XYZ file of C-alpha atoms in Angstrom:
509
model
C 1.300 -2.607 -19.883
C -0.812 -5.251 -18.147
C -4.043 -3.349 -18.780
C -3.023 -2.647 -22.357
C -2.215 -6.351 -22.877
C -5.491 -7.491 -21.283
C -7.508 -5.148 -23.489
C -5.638 -6.325 -26.590
C -6.024 -9.980 -25.562
C -9.757 -9.551 -24.938
C -10.210 -7.826 -28.288
C -8.145 -10.429 -30.157
C -9.879 -13.396 -28.506
C -13.302 -11.855 -29.113
C -12.504 -11.171 -32.763
C -11.043 -14.664 -33.247
C -14.027 -16.318 -31.556
C -16.469 -14.364 -33.687
C -14.499 -15.162 -36.847
C -14.317 -18.843 -35.910
C -18.038 -19.190 -35.230
C -18.978 -17.292 -38.373
C -16.690 -19.455 -40.506
C -17.820 -22.633 -38.749
C -21.455 -21.791 -39.365
C -20.745 -20.909 -42.987
C -18.737 -24.112 -43.661
C -21.248 -26.427 -42.011
C -24.243 -24.701 -43.558
C -22.718 -24.834 -47.026
C -21.756 -28.497 -46.678
C -25.049 -29.680 -45.272
C -27.126 -27.633 -47.723
C -25.218 -29.079 -50.663
C -25.482 -32.636 -49.350
C -29.179 -32.373 -48.447
C -30.105 -30.764 -51.764
C -28.352 -33.518 -53.696
C -29.888 -36.185 -51.445
C -33.385 -34.782 -51.990
C -32.917 -34.788 -55.769
C -31.317 -38.248 -55.834
C -34.065 -39.702 -53.600
C -36.697 -38.604 -56.069
C -34.796 -39.499 -59.242
C -33.573 -42.930 -58.152
C -36.735 -44.144 -56.408
C -39.293 -43.064 -59.000
C -38.425 -45.978 -61.378
C -38.916 -48.495 -58.572
C -42.148 -50.481 -58.405
C -44.509 -49.892 -55.550
C -43.317 -53.098 -53.893
C -39.668 -53.482 -54.872
C -37.419 -56.343 -53.994
C -34.482 -56.016 -51.624
C -32.032 -56.262 -54.488
C -33.773 -53.430 -56.306
C -33.581 -51.287 -53.170
C -29.880 -52.030 -52.726
C -29.205 -51.100 -56.354
C -31.072 -47.811 -55.862
C -29.148 -47.119 -52.659
C -25.875 -47.821 -54.474
C -26.795 -45.442 -57.281
C -27.679 -42.715 -54.764
C -24.398 -43.227 -52.872
C -22.438 -42.740 -56.088
C -22.322 -38.925 -55.723
C -19.957 -36.030 -55.404
C -20.902 -35.406 -51.750
C -19.675 -38.854 -50.708
C -22.507 -39.799 -48.379
C -23.941 -43.227 -47.636
C -27.627 -44.097 -48.217
C -30.132 -46.270 -46.398
C -33.543 -47.043 -48.030
C -36.430 -48.655 -46.159
C -39.793 -49.762 -47.627
C -42.175 -52.711 -47.784
C -41.169 -55.485 -50.216
C -43.100 -58.051 -52.305
C -42.963 -60.666 -49.606
C -44.770 -58.271 -47.218
C -41.586 -57.746 -45.240
C -39.298 -54.802 -44.565
C -35.909 -54.540 -46.225
C -33.376 -51.936 -45.011
C -31.054 -51.507 -47.971
C -27.766 -49.666 -47.237
C -24.970 -48.648 -49.543
C -22.531 -49.614 -46.730
C -24.263 -52.030 -44.394
C -21.248 -52.173 -42.080
C -21.252 -48.400 -41.454
C -24.823 -47.280 -41.973
C -27.649 -49.123 -40.270
C -30.980 -47.993 -38.945
C -29.589 -47.981 -35.410
C -27.275 -45.127 -36.400
C -30.240 -42.867 -37.121
C -31.420 -41.087 -33.942
C -34.915 -42.109 -32.905
C -36.020 -38.460 -32.761
C -35.020 -38.028 -36.408
C -36.885 -41.227 -37.426
C -40.057 -40.031 -35.694
C -39.847 -36.637 -37.394
C -39.319 -38.258 -40.834
C -42.230 -40.711 -40.405
C -44.628 -38.066 -39.094
C -47.300 -37.186 -41.631
C -48.383 -33.582 -41.490
C -51.723 -32.281 -42.748
C -51.532 -30.535 -46.097
C -52.834 -27.020 -46.056
C -52.153 -23.458 -47.039
C -48.910 -23.260 -45.104
C -47.847 -26.851 -45.798
C -47.872 -28.295 -49.312
C -46.318 -31.689 -48.526
C -47.200 -34.288 -45.925
C -43.560 -35.358 -45.452
C -40.429 -33.204 -45.071
C -36.675 -33.549 -45.063
C -35.003 -33.447 -41.635
C -31.339 -33.503 -40.584
C -29.199 -33.810 -37.486
C -25.468 -33.768 -36.661
C -24.166 -36.714 -34.646
C -20.801 -38.206 -33.622
C -19.804 -41.824 -34.265
C -16.501 -43.115 -32.961
C -15.218 -39.576 -32.487
C -16.059 -38.570 -36.078
C -18.789 -35.987 -36.761
C -21.525 -36.963 -39.242
C -24.545 -35.334 -40.867
C -27.678 -37.547 -40.875
C -30.629 -36.598 -43.048
C -33.877 -38.372 -43.832
C -37.092 -38.013 -45.797
C -40.061 -40.077 -47.027
C -40.932 -39.861 -50.681
C -44.199 -37.946 -51.069
C -46.890 -39.778 -53.039
C -45.701 -43.169 -51.856
C -42.282 -44.656 -51.926
C -39.407 -45.695 -49.684
C -37.973 -43.769 -46.747
C -34.396 -42.695 -47.359
C -31.634 -41.724 -44.985
C -28.192 -40.310 -45.733
C -24.971 -40.326 -43.652
C -22.222 -37.879 -44.554
C -18.886 -37.579 -42.770
C -17.932 -34.057 -41.602
C -14.352 -35.017 -40.726
C -12.910 -32.916 -43.564
C -14.841 -29.878 -42.376
C -13.676 -30.528 -38.797
C -10.059 -30.613 -39.931
C -10.563 -27.376 -41.846
C -12.130 -25.752 -38.789
C -9.304 -26.998 -36.545
C -6.792 -25.485 -38.943
C -8.770 -22.262 -38.850
C -8.779 -22.351 -35.023
C -5.010 -22.824 -34.933
C -4.557 -19.981 -37.387
C -6.770 -17.702 -35.314
C -4.914 -18.751 -32.144
C -1.586 -17.884 -33.736
C -3.031 -14.586 -34.931
C -4.257 -13.885 -31.384
C -0.789 -14.630 -29.979
C 0.830 -12.344 -32.527
C -1.722 -9.654 -31.694
C -0.872 -10.017 -27.995
C 2.852 -9.744 -28.724
C 2.178 -6.680 -30.855
C 0.070 -5.206 -28.040
C 2.912 -5.819 -25.569
C 5.347 -4.069 -27.895
C 2.948 -1.141 -28.259
C 2.511 -1.029 -24.489
C 6.286 -1.013 -24.081
C 6.516 1.843 -26.531
C 3.799 3.688 -24.624
C 5.672 3.101 -21.380
C 8.869 4.422 -22.920
C 7.206 7.589 -24.165
C 4.688 8.263 -21.388
C 5.001 6.091 -18.316
C 8.768 6.276 -17.853
C 8.815 10.087 -17.755
C 5.985 9.918 -15.220
C 7.997 7.365 -13.225
C 11.052 9.639 -13.310
C 8.843 12.494 -12.140
C 7.601 10.356 -9.239
C 11.154 9.392 -8.276
C 12.227 13.023 -8.421
C 9.291 14.054 -6.230
C 10.229 11.307 -3.744
C 13.834 12.517 -3.615
C 12.635 16.089 -3.189
C 10.403 14.983 -0.326
C 13.401 13.318 1.342
C 15.223 16.643 1.370
C 17.318 16.487 -1.804
C 16.347 19.969 -2.903
C 18.838 20.003 -5.782
C 16.792 17.351 -7.623
C 15.963 18.388 -11.190
C 14.402 16.668 -14.196
C 15.981 16.502 -17.623
C 13.508 18.073 -20.044
C 13.209 17.066 -23.681
C 10.458 17.841 -26.156
C 7.592 20.270 -25.918
C 4.605 18.104 -25.012
C 2.524 18.125 -21.837
C 5.051 15.985 -19.939
C 7.818 18.411 -20.861
C 5.702 21.303 -19.545
C 5.092 19.326 -16.345
C 8.839 18.727 -15.968
C 9.517 22.464 -16.452
C 6.921 23.241 -13.777
C 8.491 20.702 -11.396
C 11.968 22.154 -11.900
C 10.732 25.699 -11.290
C 8.891 24.611 -8.133
C 11.964 22.722 -6.879
C 14.185 25.728 -7.536
C 11.862 28.105 -5.678
C 11.579 25.616 -2.810
C 15.353 25.291 -2.595
C 15.779 29.060 -2.479
C 13.055 29.428 0.129
C 14.487 26.665 2.322
C 17.955 28.182 1.994
C 16.589 31.556 3.117
C 14.736 30.013 6.065
C 17.804 27.959 7.025
C 19.972 31.055 6.915
C 17.487 32.948 9.084
C 17.263 30.044 11.525
C 21.045 29.773 11.725
C 21.263 33.500 12.271
C 18.675 33.297 15.042
C 20.528 30.448 16.715
C 23.799 32.367 16.528
C 22.076 35.399 17.977
C 20.657 33.421 20.899
C 23.973 31.682 21.504
C 25.947 34.909 21.315
C 23.469 36.709 23.519
C 23.581 33.908 26.092
C 27.379 33.955 26.130
C 27.472 37.707 26.453
C 25.013 37.581 29.349
C 26.982 35.007 31.303
C 29.777 37.390 32.326
C 27.581 40.154 33.788
C 25.272 37.503 35.257
C 28.199 35.955 37.083
C 28.967 39.282 38.713
C 25.330 39.988 39.457
C 24.884 36.505 40.931
C 27.852 37.048 43.243
C 26.376 40.373 44.406
C 22.937 38.848 44.957
C 24.438 36.040 47.027
C 26.112 38.639 49.244
C 22.851 40.578 49.529
C 20.981 37.364 50.384
C 23.445 36.587 53.158
C 23.001 40.104 54.580
C 19.213 40.093 54.169
C 18.605 39.796 57.933
C 20.587 42.950 58.644
C 18.968 45.056 55.912
C 16.297 47.632 56.428
C 12.860 45.927 56.468
C 11.765 48.331 53.737
C 14.621 47.201 51.500
C 14.556 43.431 52.256
C 11.611 42.593 49.924
C 13.315 44.383 47.054
C 16.558 42.534 47.708
C 14.709 39.211 47.833
C 13.010 40.042 44.507
C 16.368 40.876 42.921
C 17.818 37.584 44.189
C 14.946 35.438 42.859
C 14.795 37.214 39.493
C 18.564 36.946 39.092
C 18.371 33.209 39.663
C 15.515 32.946 37.204
C 17.484 34.938 34.613
C 20.523 32.727 35.193
C 18.383 29.603 34.681
C 16.933 31.070 31.498
C 20.374 31.851 30.068
C 21.637 28.372 30.919
C 18.568 26.799 29.294
C 18.932 28.961 26.197
C 22.548 27.901 25.842
C 21.540 24.268 26.203
C 18.828 24.679 23.553
C 21.317 26.244 21.137
C 23.619 23.232 21.615
C 20.830 20.879 20.590
C 19.829 23.058 17.658
C 23.401 23.345 16.447
C 23.981 19.604 16.841
C 26.910 20.069 19.226
C 25.411 18.154 22.161
C 27.282 14.891 22.724
C 26.825 11.887 24.994
C 29.422 11.109 27.651
C 28.515 7.560 28.618
C 29.200 5.789 31.857
C 27.805 2.624 33.460
C 24.978 3.997 35.586
C 23.075 2.193 38.322
C 19.691 3.681 37.559
C 18.257 3.273 41.054
C 21.292 5.006 42.599
C 21.084 7.782 39.983
C 17.421 8.463 40.763
C 18.122 8.407 44.501
C 21.026 10.833 44.111
C 18.880 13.201 42.020
C 16.117 13.237 44.638
C 18.520 13.538 47.557
C 20.514 16.393 45.995
C 17.354 18.470 45.709
C 15.923 17.571 49.150
C 12.853 15.831 47.690
C 13.102 12.643 49.739
C 10.023 13.432 51.831
C 7.856 14.202 48.785
C 8.933 11.407 46.391
C 8.268 7.665 46.595
C 10.824 5.533 44.755
C 10.081 2.093 43.369
C 13.286 0.985 41.677
C 14.842 -2.431 41.528
C 18.527 -2.517 42.376
C 21.080 -3.769 39.928
C 19.700 -2.156 36.756
C 22.911 -0.881 35.153
C 22.993 0.740 31.711
C 25.548 2.807 29.765
C 24.011 6.293 29.910
C 25.107 9.904 30.257
C 24.625 10.493 34.019
C 24.502 14.296 33.739
C 21.813 14.242 31.046
C 19.837 11.585 32.908
C 20.015 13.819 36.008
C 18.624 16.751 33.984
C 15.753 14.613 32.691
C 14.858 13.291 36.150
C 15.182 16.714 37.795
C 12.809 18.320 35.307
C 10.232 15.500 35.362
C 10.164 15.130 39.147
C 10.358 18.881 39.773
C 7.551 19.446 37.278
C 5.400 16.832 39.064
C 6.062 18.390 42.490
C 5.397 21.918 41.300
C 2.365 21.450 39.082
C 0.979 18.102 40.225
C 0.475 16.918 43.731
C 2.312 14.911 46.363
C 3.221 12.213 46.715
C 5.150 11.846 43.478
C 5.918 8.226 42.620
C 8.966 7.286 40.533
C 9.176 3.717 39.243
C 12.065 2.126 37.330
C 11.558 -0.997 35.212
C 13.053 -2.748 32.198
C 11.032 -3.718 29.147
C 13.095 -5.949 26.889
C 15.996 -3.835 25.668
C 14.431 -0.605 27.002
C 14.623 1.203 30.330
C 11.295 2.616 31.576
C 11.141 5.370 34.186
C 7.661 6.594 35.120
C 7.011 9.748 37.137
C 3.435 10.015 38.405
C 1.906 12.744 40.532
C -1.463 12.906 42.328
C -2.615 16.253 41.018
C -5.569 17.121 38.804
C -3.782 15.959 35.656
C -3.052 17.785 32.414
C -5.884 19.230 30.293
C -6.410 17.246 27.109
C -5.794 20.310 24.909
C -2.456 20.890 26.669
C -1.105 17.316 26.417
C 0.145 17.639 22.799
C 2.106 20.779 23.698
C 3.725 20.021 27.065
C 7.137 19.514 25.426
C 6.942 22.646 23.244
C 9.380 25.437 23.987
C 7.928 28.399 25.903
C 4.430 26.936 25.647
C 1.951 28.707 27.937
C -1.169 26.718 28.720
C -2.923 29.864 29.892
C -2.544 33.215 28.191
C -3.494 34.919 31.433
C -0.396 33.459 33.142
C 2.462 34.363 30.832
C 4.862 34.708 33.732
C 5.981 31.970 36.079
C 9.071 30.864 37.945
C 10.098 28.426 35.180
C 11.717 29.297 31.899
C 9.307 27.180 29.839
C 12.207 25.125 28.474
C 12.635 22.384 31.055
C 10.492 19.659 29.514
C 11.756 20.582 26.063
C 15.351 20.123 27.241
C 14.394 16.856 28.947
C 12.939 15.597 25.674
C 16.075 16.604 23.747
C 18.257 14.781 26.291
C 16.057 11.688 25.858
C 16.324 11.937 22.068
C 20.101 12.197 22.148
C 20.086 8.873 24.028
C 17.858 7.409 21.339
C 14.840 7.461 23.647
C 11.614 9.388 24.134
C 9.283 10.876 26.756
C 5.499 10.655 26.682
C 2.904 12.432 28.806
C -0.541 11.127 29.734
C -3.177 11.247 32.428
C -3.517 8.278 34.748
C -6.992 6.700 35.014
C -6.564 6.900 38.798
C -5.845 10.647 38.632
C -2.734 12.713 38.132
C -0.273 12.991 35.298
C 2.207 10.303 34.217
C 5.438 11.040 32.370
C 7.123 7.949 30.886
C 10.803 8.045 29.952
C 12.004 5.330 27.569
C 15.736 4.896 27.043
C 17.670 2.106 25.335
C 19.529 -0.159 27.710
C 22.607 0.280 25.520
C 23.167 3.813 24.151
C 26.745 3.056 23.098
C 25.714 2.666 19.455
C 24.196 6.163 19.495
C 27.377 7.574 21.012
C 29.563 5.787 18.443
C 27.460 7.184 15.591
C 27.825 10.689 17.016
C 31.584 10.243 17.359
C 31.807 9.089 13.751
C 29.782 12.094 12.582
C 32.109 14.385 14.512
C 35.163 12.778 12.890
C 33.522 13.291 9.510
C 33.430 17.022 10.150
C 30.184 17.690 11.943
C 30.093 21.159 13.475
C 30.436 21.862 17.111
C 33.316 22.407 19.510
C 31.439 24.148 22.276
C 31.738 22.679 25.757
C 28.697 20.637 26.735
C 27.728 20.434 30.362
C 24.573 18.450 29.639
C 22.436 21.116 31.214
C 23.268 19.955 34.749
C 23.169 23.328 36.400
C 21.378 22.767 39.661
C 24.319 21.946 41.958
C 22.018 20.782 44.696
C 19.442 23.577 44.606
C 15.948 22.456 43.641
C 15.485 22.624 39.869
C 11.930 22.133 39.042
C 12.472 25.519 37.433
C 13.717 24.396 34.113
C 10.131 23.343 33.255
C 7.508 22.507 31.316
C 4.206 23.491 29.942
C 3.952 26.521 32.242
C 0.275 26.306 32.823
C -0.855 23.186 34.550
C -3.270 24.106 37.298
């Protein structure tokens, strides 16, 4: 509408300006031509009867006769008189004197030009527009050829100015009406073209936000109607496709959850048997001991994998919940390190007295995975520092290893990510860092990975100092009917045995 109005305004102003200047030129040209033509004729007719050296009274009478005209201009005659003097005779001596005539016009009138082929008269008629007391005037002058007085005329152009002002006001009103009409046309254009496009944009925005049931109301058979039909068809296909993918994803999650649950019972029995075999390992045949040890380690690895898969399904299904308690962060980090016998390999830099409402079991899982990952794939000593940054809690875990390859950094928190295709198998399940990230997210925090300029990798955990709002929102969602009744143990499965296993990017050198 603004562009439409500006174009209409520019066109209307341009047309009005052109019309005004054309009319102004026509009015002034017509007026001055009529006045000058009559002045030229009157100057010749009324000065011819005068003697070569007239008296002042004769000049004044001639000037009065010349001023008695339809053009209503005043006259000033100048010539030599009988007494060898100069007598300026004016029809209105109070208004029209020689001082009113511009000096440039007087010089042009008095200038005698050589007569030739292109010039038949030595003297010519000249004119100029001036302003006196705010009123425009036309001044003209000529010398009678063949001898005679010099005559000047003064005609008021106030009437023409008033006419032109009226014309300007009329054109201004016409321009305003044209602008109003342009605005109405622009509004009509917006109603028929721009508003459907705006509705299409709003529908696309809603569709992008996940409202897949968004549809446009179609009317007419023009190009916009065809575009709306196309949008509706695309939205319908997208909704069907997303529904299919969601159903497949839900089915996959149910399969993993069901499989994990089904594996827990036989794994419990197998774990009990392997513990017995491990206790009797010293009394077993040396040929059988390596096989028993392999069974024990692989059983533990399988148990870790099942536990991690169950934890992942809880996050995917949205059933993981926070169980908050006031946690002294320094004591929590110390307990995590001590429970896994990492005191000799970990340096702790944590100020006492930092207490925050957090889920201690989930915080333990995060710390166990980050520190265990640093010990396993980085290098000792591993340094853990705890600080506060405004309303955030910062826990940094830094190792002194070779660091993480730049192409691996974006993927360290991906599930089952293998940094090296030649090492698809390792002691970890490939889910540890992913689970740590999910536990940070459920607190409303985040984990970032980077390489320290001094060498080694740095994992930074950021958690809000007050996660009670997150927990209250989750509780409200659950009251509103959110799914999930499965028991949540927060993934704290280590029970004192070192758990760097629940890892990570699976391929750091």
